[in-house]
Structures are given as C-alpha cells and as structure tokens.
Short mmCIF file of C-alpha atoms and ligand atoms in Angstrom, two decimals:
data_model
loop_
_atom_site.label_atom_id
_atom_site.label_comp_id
_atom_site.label_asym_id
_atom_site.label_seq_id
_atom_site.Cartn_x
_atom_site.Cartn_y
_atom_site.Cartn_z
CA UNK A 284 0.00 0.00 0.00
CA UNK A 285 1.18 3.65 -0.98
CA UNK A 286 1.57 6.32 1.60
CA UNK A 287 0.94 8.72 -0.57
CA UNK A 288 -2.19 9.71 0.56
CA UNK A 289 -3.46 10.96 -2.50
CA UNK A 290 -3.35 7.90 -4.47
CA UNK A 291 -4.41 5.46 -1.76
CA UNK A 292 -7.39 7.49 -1.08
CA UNK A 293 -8.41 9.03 -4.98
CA UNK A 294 -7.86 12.27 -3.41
CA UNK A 295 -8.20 15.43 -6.11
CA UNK A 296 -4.91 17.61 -5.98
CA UNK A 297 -5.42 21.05 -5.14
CA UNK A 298 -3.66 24.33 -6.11
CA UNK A 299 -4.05 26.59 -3.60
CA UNK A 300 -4.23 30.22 -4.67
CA UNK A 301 -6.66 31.38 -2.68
CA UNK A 302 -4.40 31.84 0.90
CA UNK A 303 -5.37 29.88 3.55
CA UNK A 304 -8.59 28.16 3.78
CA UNK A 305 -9.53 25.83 6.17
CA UNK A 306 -11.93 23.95 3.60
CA UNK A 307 -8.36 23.08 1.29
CA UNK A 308 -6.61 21.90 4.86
CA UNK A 309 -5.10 25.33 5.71
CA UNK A 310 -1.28 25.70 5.60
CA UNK A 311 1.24 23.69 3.84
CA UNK A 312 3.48 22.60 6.42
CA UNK A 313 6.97 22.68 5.80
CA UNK A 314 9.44 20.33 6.56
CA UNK A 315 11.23 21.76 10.05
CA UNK A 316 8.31 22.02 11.72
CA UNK A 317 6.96 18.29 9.93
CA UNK A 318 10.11 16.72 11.77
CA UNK A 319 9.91 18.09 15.33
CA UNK A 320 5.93 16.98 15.22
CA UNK A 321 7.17 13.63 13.76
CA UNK A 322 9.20 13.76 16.57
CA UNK A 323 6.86 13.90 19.49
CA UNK A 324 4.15 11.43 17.76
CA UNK A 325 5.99 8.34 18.65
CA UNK A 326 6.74 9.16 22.23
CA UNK A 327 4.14 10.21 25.67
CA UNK A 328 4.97 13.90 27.11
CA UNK A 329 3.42 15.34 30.28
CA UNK A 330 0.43 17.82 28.11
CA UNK A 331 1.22 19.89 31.13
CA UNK A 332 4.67 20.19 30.74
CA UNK A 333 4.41 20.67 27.29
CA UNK A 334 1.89 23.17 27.49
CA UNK A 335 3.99 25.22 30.17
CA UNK A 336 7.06 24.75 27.47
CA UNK A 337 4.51 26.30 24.52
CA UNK A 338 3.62 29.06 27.05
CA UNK A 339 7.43 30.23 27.12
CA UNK A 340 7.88 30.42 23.43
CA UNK A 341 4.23 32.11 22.96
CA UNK A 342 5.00 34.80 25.93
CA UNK A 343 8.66 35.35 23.93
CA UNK A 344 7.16 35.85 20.77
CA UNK A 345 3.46 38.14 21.95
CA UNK A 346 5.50 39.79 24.65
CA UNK A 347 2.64 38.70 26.87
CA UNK A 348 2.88 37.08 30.38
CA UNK A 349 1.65 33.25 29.64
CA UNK A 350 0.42 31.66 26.66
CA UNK A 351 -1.05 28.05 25.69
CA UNK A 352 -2.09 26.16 22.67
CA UNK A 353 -5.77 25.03 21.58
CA UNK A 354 -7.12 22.73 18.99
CA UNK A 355 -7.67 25.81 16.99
CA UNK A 356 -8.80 30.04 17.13
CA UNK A 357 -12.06 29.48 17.06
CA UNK A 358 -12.05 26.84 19.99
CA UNK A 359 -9.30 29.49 21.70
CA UNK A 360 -12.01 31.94 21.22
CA UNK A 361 -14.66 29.85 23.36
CA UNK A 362 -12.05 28.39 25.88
CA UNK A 363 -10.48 32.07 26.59
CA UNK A 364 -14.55 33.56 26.67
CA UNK A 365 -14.83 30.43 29.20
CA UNK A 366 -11.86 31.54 31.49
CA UNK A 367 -13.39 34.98 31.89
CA UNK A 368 -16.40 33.29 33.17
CA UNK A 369 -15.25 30.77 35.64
CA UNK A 370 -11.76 31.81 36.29
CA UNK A 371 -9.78 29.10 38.10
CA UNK A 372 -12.75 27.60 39.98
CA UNK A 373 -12.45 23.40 38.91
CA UNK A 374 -16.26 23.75 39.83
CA UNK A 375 -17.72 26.56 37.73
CA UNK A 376 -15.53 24.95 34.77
CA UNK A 377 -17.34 21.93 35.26
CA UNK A 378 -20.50 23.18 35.40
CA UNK A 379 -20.37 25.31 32.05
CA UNK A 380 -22.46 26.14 30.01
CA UNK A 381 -24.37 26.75 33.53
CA UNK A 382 -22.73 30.28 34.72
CA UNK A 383 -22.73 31.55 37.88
CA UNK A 384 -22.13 35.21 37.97
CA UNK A 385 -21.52 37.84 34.98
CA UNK A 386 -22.06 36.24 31.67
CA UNK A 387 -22.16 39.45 30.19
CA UNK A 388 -20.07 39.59 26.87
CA UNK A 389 -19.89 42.16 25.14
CA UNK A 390 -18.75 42.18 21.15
CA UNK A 391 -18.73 45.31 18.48
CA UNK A 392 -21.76 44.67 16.43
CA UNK A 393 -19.84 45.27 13.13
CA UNK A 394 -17.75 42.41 14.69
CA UNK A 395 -20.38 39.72 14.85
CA UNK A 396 -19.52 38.10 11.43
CA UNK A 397 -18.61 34.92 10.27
CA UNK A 398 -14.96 33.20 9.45
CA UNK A 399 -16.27 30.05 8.43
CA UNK A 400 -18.64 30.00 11.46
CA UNK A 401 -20.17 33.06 13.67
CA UNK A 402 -18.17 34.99 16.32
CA UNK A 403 -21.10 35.33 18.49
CA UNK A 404 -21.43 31.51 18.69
CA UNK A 405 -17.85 30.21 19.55
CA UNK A 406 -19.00 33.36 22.82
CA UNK A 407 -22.46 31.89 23.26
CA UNK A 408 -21.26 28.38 23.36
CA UNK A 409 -19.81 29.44 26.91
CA UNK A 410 -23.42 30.07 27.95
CA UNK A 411 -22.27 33.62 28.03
CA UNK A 412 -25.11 35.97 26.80
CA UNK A 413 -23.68 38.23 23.71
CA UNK A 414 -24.12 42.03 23.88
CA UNK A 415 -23.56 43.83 20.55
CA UNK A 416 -22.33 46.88 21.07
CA UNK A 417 -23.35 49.55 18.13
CA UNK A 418 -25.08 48.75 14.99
CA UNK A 419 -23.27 46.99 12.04
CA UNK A 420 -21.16 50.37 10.85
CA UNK A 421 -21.03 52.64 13.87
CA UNK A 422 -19.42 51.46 17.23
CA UNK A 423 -19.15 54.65 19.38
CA UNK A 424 -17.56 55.27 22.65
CA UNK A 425 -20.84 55.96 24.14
CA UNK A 426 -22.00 52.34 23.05
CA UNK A 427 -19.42 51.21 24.48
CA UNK A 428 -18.94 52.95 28.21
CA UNK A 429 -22.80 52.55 28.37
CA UNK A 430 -22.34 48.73 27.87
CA UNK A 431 -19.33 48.75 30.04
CA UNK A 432 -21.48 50.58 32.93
CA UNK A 433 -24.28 47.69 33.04
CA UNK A 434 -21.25 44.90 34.05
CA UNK A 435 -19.97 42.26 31.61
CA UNK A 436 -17.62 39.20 32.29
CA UNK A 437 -15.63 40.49 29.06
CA UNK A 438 -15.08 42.16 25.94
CA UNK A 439 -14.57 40.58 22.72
CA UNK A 440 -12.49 42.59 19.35
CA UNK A 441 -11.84 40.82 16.35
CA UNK A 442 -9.18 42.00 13.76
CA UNK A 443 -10.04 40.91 10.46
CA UNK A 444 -11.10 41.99 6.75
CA UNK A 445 -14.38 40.10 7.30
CA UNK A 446 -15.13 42.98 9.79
CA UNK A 447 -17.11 46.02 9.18
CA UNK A 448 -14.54 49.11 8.68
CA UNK A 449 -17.14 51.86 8.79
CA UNK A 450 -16.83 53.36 12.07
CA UNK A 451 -14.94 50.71 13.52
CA UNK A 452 -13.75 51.74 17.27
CA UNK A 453 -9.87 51.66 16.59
CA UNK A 454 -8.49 48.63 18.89
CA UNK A 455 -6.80 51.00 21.17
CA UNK A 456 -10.00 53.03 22.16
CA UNK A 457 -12.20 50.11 22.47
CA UNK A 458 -8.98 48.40 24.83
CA UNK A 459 -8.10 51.96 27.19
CA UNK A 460 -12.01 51.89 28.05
CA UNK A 461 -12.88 48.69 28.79
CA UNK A 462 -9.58 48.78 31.11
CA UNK A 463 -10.94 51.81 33.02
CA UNK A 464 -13.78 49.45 33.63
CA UNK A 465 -11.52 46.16 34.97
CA UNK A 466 -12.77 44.39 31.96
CA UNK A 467 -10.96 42.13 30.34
CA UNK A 468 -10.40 42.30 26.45
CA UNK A 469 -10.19 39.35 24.47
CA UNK A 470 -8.88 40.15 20.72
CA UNK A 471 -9.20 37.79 18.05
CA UNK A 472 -5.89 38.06 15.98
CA UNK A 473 -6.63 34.68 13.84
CA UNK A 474 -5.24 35.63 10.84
CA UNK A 475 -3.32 38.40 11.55
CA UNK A 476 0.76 38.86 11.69
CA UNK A 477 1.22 41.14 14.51
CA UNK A 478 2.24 39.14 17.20
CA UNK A 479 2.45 41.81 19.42
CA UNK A 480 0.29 44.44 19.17
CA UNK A 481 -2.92 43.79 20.79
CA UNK A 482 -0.75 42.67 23.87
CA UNK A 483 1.54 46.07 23.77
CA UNK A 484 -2.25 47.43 24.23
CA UNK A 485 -3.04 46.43 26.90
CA UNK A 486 -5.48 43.33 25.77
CA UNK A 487 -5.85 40.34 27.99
CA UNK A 488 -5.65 37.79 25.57
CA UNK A 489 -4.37 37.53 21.61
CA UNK A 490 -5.67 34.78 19.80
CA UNK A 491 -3.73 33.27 16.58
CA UNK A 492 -4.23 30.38 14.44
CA UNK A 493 -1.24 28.27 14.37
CA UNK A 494 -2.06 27.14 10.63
CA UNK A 495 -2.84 30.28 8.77
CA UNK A 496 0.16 32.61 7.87
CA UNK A 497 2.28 30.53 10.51
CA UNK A 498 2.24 27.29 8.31
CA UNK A 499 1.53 25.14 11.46
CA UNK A 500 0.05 22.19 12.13
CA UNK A 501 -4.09 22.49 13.34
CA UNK A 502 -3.75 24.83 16.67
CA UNK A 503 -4.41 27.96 18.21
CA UNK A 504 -2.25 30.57 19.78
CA UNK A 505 -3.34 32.03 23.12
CA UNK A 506 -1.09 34.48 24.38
CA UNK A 507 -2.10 36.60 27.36
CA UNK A 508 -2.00 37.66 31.28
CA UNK A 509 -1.08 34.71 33.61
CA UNK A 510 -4.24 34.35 35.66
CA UNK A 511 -6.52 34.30 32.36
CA UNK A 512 -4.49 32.17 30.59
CA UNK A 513 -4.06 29.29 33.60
CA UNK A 514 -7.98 29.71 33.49
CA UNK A 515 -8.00 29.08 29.40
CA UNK A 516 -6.09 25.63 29.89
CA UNK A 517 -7.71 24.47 32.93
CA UNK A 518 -11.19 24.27 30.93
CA UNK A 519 -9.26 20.91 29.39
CA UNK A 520 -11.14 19.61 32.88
CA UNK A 521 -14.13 21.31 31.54
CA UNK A 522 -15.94 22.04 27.92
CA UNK A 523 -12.51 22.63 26.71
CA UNK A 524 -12.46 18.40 26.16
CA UNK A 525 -14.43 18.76 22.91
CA UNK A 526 -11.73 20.77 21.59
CA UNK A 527 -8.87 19.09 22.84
CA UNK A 528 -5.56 20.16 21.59
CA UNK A 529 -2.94 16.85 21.47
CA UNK A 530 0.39 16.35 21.24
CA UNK A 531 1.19 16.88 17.51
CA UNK A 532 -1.06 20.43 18.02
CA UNK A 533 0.94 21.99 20.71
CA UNK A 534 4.59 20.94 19.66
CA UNK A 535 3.22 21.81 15.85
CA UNK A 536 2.25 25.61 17.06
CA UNK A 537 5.48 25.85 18.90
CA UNK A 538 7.92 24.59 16.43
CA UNK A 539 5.79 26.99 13.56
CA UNK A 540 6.64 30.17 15.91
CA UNK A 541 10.01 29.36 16.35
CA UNK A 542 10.36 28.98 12.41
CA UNK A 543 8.32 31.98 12.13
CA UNK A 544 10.83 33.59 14.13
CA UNK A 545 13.89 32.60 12.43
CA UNK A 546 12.37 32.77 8.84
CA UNK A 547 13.52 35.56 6.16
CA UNK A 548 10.57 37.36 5.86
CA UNK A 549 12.04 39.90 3.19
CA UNK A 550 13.42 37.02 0.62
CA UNK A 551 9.92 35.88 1.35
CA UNK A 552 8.33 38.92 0.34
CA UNK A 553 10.01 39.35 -2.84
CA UNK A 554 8.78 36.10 -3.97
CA UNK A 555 5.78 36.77 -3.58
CA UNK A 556 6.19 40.11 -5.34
CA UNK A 557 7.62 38.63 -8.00
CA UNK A 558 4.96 35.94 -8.49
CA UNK A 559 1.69 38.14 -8.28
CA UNK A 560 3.96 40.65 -11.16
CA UNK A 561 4.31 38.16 -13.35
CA UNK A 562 0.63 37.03 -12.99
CA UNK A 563 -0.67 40.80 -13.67
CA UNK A 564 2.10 40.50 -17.12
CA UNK A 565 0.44 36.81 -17.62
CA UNK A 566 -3.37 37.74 -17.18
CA UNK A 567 -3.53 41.56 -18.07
CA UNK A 568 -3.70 40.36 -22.29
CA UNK A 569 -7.18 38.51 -21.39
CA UNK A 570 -10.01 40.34 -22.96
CA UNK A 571 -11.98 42.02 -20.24
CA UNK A 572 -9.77 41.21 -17.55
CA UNK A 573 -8.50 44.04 -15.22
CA UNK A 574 -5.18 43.28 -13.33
CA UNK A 575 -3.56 45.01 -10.31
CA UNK A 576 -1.46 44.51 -7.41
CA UNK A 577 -3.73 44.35 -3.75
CA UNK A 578 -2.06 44.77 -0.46
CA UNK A 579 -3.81 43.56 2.39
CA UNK A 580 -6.96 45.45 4.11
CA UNK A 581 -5.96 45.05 7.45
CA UNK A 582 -2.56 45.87 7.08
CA UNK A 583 -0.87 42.47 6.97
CA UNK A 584 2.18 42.39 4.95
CA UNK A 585 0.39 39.94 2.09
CA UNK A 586 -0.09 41.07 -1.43
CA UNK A 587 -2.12 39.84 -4.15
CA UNK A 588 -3.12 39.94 -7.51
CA UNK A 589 -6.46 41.73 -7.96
CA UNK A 590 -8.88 40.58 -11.29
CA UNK A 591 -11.13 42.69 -12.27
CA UNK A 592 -13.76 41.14 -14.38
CA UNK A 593 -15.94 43.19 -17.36
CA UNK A 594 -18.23 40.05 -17.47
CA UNK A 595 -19.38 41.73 -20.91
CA UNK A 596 -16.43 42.12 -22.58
CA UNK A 597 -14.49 39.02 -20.56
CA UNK A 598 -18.02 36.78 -21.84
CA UNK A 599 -17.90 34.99 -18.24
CA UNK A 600 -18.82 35.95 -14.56
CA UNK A 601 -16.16 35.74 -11.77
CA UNK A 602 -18.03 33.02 -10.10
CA UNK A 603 -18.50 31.30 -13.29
CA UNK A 604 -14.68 31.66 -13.78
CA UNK A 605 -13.55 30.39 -9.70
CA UNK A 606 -16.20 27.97 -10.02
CA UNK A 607 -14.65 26.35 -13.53
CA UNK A 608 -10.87 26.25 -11.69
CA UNK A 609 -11.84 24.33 -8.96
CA UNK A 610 -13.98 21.55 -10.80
CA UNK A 611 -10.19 21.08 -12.39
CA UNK A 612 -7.53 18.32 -11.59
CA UNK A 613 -5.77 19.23 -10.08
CA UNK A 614 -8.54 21.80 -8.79
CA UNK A 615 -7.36 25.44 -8.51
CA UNK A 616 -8.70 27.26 -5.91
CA UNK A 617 -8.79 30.62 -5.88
CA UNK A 618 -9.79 33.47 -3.39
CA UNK A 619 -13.34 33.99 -3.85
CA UNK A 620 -14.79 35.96 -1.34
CA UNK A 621 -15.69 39.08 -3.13
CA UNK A 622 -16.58 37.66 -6.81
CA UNK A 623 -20.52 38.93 -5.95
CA UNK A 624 -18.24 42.06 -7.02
CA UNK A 625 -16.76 40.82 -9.82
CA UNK A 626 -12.74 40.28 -8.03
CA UNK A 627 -11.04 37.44 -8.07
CA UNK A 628 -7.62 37.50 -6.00
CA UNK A 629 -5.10 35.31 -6.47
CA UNK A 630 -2.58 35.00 -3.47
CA UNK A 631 0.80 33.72 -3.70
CA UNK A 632 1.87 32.52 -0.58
CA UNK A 633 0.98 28.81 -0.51
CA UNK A 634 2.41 28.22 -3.81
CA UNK A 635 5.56 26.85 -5.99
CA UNK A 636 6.77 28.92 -9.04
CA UNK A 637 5.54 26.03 -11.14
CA UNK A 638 2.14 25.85 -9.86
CA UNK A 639 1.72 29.84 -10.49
CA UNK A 640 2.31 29.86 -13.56
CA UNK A 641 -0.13 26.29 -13.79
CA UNK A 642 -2.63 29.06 -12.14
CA UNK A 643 -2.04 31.60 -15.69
CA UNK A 644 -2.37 29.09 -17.49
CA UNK A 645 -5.63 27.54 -16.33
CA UNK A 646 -7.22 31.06 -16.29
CA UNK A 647 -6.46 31.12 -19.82
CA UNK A 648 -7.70 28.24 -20.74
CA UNK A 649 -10.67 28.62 -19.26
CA UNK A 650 -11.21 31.99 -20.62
CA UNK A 651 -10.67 31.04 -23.97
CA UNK A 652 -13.28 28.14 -23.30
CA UNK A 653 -16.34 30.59 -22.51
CA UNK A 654 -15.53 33.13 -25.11
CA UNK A 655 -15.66 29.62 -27.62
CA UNK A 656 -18.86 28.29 -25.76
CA UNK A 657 -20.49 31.46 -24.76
CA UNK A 658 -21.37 30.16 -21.55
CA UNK A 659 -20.04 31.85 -18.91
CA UNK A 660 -23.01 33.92 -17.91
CA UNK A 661 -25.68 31.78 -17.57
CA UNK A 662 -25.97 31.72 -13.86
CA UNK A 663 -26.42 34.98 -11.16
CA UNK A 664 -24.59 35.35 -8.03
CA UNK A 665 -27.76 34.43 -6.17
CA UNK A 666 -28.27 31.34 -8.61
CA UNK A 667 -24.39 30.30 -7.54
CA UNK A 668 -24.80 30.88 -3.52
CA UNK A 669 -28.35 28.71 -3.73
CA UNK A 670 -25.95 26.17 -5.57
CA UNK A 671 -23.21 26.21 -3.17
CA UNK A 672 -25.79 25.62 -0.11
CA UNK A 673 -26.76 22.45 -1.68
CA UNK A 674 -24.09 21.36 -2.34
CA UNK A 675 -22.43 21.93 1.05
CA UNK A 676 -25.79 20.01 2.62
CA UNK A 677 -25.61 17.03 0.05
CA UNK A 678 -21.67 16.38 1.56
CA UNK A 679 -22.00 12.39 2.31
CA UNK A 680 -20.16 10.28 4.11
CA UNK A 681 -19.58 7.31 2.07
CA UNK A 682 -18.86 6.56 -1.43
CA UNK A 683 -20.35 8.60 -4.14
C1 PLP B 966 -9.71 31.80 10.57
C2 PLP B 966 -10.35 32.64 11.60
C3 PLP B 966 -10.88 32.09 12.76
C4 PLP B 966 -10.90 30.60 12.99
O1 PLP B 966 -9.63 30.11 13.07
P1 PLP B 966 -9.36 28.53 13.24
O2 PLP B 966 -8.01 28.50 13.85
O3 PLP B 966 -9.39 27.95 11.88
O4 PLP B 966 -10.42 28.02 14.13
C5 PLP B 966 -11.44 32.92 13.69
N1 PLP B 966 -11.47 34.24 13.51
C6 PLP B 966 -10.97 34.83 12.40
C7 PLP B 966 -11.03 36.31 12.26
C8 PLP B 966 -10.40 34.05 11.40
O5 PLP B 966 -9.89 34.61 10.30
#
C-alpha cells in the first residue's frame, strides 16, 4: 500500500491560490516544523509540561505574560470567553455552560460576522449571553462605556477583513475603556501577523491560528495575562475536552513560531512580489480582464493579484470563472470571497513557481473556453450561492 495519501485514497490535488482556507486543509506545512511533530508522535509527554514549554515560546514571541495552545482560534475563542467566566474555579468549569455570575459579553456589532462560522457563537457556546455593542457600521464610545457601565464578564475585538470598517472603534479606544472598567479584552488576531500588538495594548488575551500565515500544524495561539491564561487551559477539565488540543497540536504551534521567528521574511516577500507581477504581465492580455497589485486590508504584509472582471467584454462571470478552476484536476482554488463584485484575487503565498504559472495558465484556458462556448453567464450570483448551499448540505459520508 502507498503512503501517498493521494493515491491510496483518490484524493483530487489542489492548487491553492486562494491563501489559507480551512476547507483546502489550511497551511502547507513545511518540513522543520513536519520533523519536530514527527518527533513527538511516537513518544508520551506530560500535556502539562508541554503546554507550560509552549507558554514560554508564545509569551517570547506576543510579549505577553503566559500563553497556551488550543485545537484551533475558534475553539481558543470559546475556551479564553470560558476563562473569563469561571476563572480558576475546577467547579464553575465543570458546570459550564451553567454560569454563575456575569455572563455578560460584550462584542462590536460590526464584529459579529462569520470566518467560516459566527463569532457570536464560539462566545455563546460558553453560555455567556452576547451584547452587541453599536449597529453593524457605527461602534461609538458611548456604546461602548454605556455597555461597560451595566457589568460584563468580558469584551470581545476581532481584527479581520471580514469585519465592518465603517466606524470601527480603533483597537486602542475600544482596549483603554474597557480597562478603566476592569474588563478584560479578548482580541481575536486569527489571521493576523502582529504578534504583538494587541498585547503592547493592553489586551488580555491575543488569539492566533497556528495554521494560517504561521504554516503550522491544526492549533491555536493564546497568548495573554497569567491568571486568564491558567484559566484558558484548565477548561481541558471542563468544555474545553471537545476541543482538545494533542500532542502533535501543541509541539506543531510551537515549532511553527520558532520557524516563524527565524524565517527571512524579506526574501519571502520578494517572492511573492515577484509571483503576483508576473501574474498581472500573464493575465492583463485577457479580454476584459482588469489586473492590479492588492495589499492587504488590514494591514498584513500579504499582497495579491487583484482581477477585475468586465463580465461583458471578458463573456464569463467571476463566479463562473472560480467555479470552472476548482472543478479542475488538479482543482485550482482561488480566493473567492468578493466575486458577488466581480474580483477574483489570487494570493501567492501557498504556492511553488511552477504551480503559479499552472494558475495563468488555467485562467487562460478557461477563458478562452467561454468566449468559444459562450457560456459563462448563464448563472447569477444568487443562482451560484443557492448552488453552493446544496451542495455543502448534500456532503456524504460514504462513497459517491
Ligand atoms: C480563521 C479565523 C478564525 C478561525 O480560526 P481557526 O483556527 O481555523 O479556528 C477565527 N477568527 C478569524 C477572524 C479568522 O480569520
């Protein structure tokens, strides 16, 4: 039997252009950090030991007090919620989602979105209550203090481009005031690179993914103050057990910050530079194509080619077009987030040189294909989303 996985299974290779999704299995690991999690799969550890070892690197790297490691952000966003509620009490971590005292959370309404599932869940899944603070494009300071005058357990900030940016309270503001009010600020950091800037702050608790930018194994990055982060790893005893992080998570989020830290970011960079020019040189001759360079929304240092599509002149839709790539083999998946608009991105970082320019090529292929057929406008973006719904609820389980 092979262990390729990919042929022993009839698994479809993917080319991933779009970043990093957790549908296409998030990061592709490289090797360093492949051989010190290879390294701990064969052996036992003391998970508290370990954990206390992962806290050292995290606090080195966030500049925080204490850190630990989860099964992922999103189960680091309910586990750190969870420590605000019950502290260190083995009791009141036990008896979650039953909470004693303030369950008060409260969370920038613009800020209630969804990542691949909604913010205000991974909170309510605590048995906290969820207070949204604003409407959907104006958080103001009065929201806020008057929130922050009623009680709450804790506040919640996420800093993303899924966010709303119209009148978002910068992170600072929304941090300095709920500290004049002893509440503790919990910042989801997912998918951003700055390690250290929530914490420098004055925010409780940073949350990262270990397998986004990092290029780690499944896990999630908690960095924060001591007390709050003992309470975040002692809900392992608790509803923390659902989401439990093993071995191969923790030494995998440890060994990806320590390659992080040693990694040239600049040499890096101008790869990635150089790949996303030479797909604006490849792409810009397609007819009703519009090509540009895209740096990041939130700031992160991640740039991407931007595709305009003229879906008259171009004779195909940008769904049509993402849509086409990844029923491919190998599929190509591209970042699709904002194609009800028209924009297709393509982002270099999780790619070879050779399977860039397989990504030009494919796009040209395909273009040529629906300016030949014609047919690359028969559906509307809310024809493609009903599609995508059923298809996501037919997913089965056993052979098709
Ligand atoms: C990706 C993401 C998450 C979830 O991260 P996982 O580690 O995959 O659970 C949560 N919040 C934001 C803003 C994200 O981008």
């Amino acid at each position: 039997m092979t262990h390729d996985p990919f042929s022993r299974w009839d698994l479809t290779p993917v080319i991933n252009a779009s970043g990093t999704m957790t549908g296409i299995g998030a990061a592709r690991v490289p090797k360093d950090i492949r051989r010190i999690v290879n390294g701990i799969l064969a052996s036992f550890v003391n998970m508290d030991e370990l954990q206390s070892r992962a806290g050292a690197v995290i606090a080195r790297l966030t500049g925080a007090e204490a850190g630990c490691v989860t099964s992922c952000s999103a189960a680091a966003m309910v586990q750190t919620v969870a420590a605000t509620l019950t502290g260190c009490n083995l009791a009141r971590i036990e008896a979650l989602p039953a909470v004693t005292g303030a369950r008060r959370v409260l969370l920038p309404a613009g800020h209630m979105v969804n990542y691949g599932a909604p913010v205000d869940q991974a909170i309510r899944l605590t048995g906290a209550e969820v207070i949204p603070i604003g409407t959907a494009a104006a958080c103001e300071t009065w929201h806020l203090e008057a929130a922050l005058e009623e009680g709450a357990a804790a506040a919640f900030y996420v800093v993303s481009h899924h966010t709303v940016r119209e009148n978002e309270m910068p992170i600072d503001v929304f941090i300095a005031l709920c500290r004049e009010h002893d509440v503790p600020v919990i910042v989801d950091m997912a998918s951003e690179y700055d390690l250290t800037g929530p914490i420098a702050h004055g925010a409780s608790v940073a949350i990262y993914s270990g397998h986004k930018f990092l290029s780690g194994v499944t896990s999630g990055i908690v960095a924060g103050a001591a007390e709050l982060i003992r309470a975040t790893y002692l809900q392992h005893f608790g509803i923390g057990r659902v989401m439990k992080a093993g071995k191969e998570s923790v030494t995998g989020a440890m060994a990806a910050l320590e390659s992080w830290e040693e990694r040239d970011h600049e040499a890096a960079g101008m790869e990635e530079d150089a790949r996303v020019a030479s797909w604006i040189t490849e792409l810009a001759p397609i007819p009703g194509l519009t090509l540009s360079r895209h740096d990041d929304w939130t700031g992160n240092p991640i740039r991407r080619a931007r595709i305009d599509i003229d879906a008259g002149s171009a004779g195909f839709h940008a769904w049509e077009l993402a849509d086409r790539l990844r029923r491919r083999s190998p599929s190509i998946v591209v970042r699709d987030d904002l194609v009800e608009r028209q924009e297709i991105y393509l982002d270099p970082c999780n790619l070879t040189d050779d399977e860039a320019r397989d990504v030009s090529a494919a796009i040209h292929e395909e273009a040529a294909r629906f300016r030949a057929c014609g047919d690359g406008c028969r559906t509307s973006w809310s024809d493609i989303k009903r599609a995508r719904a059923v298809s996501a609820v037919s997913w089965s389980g056993h052979a098709s």
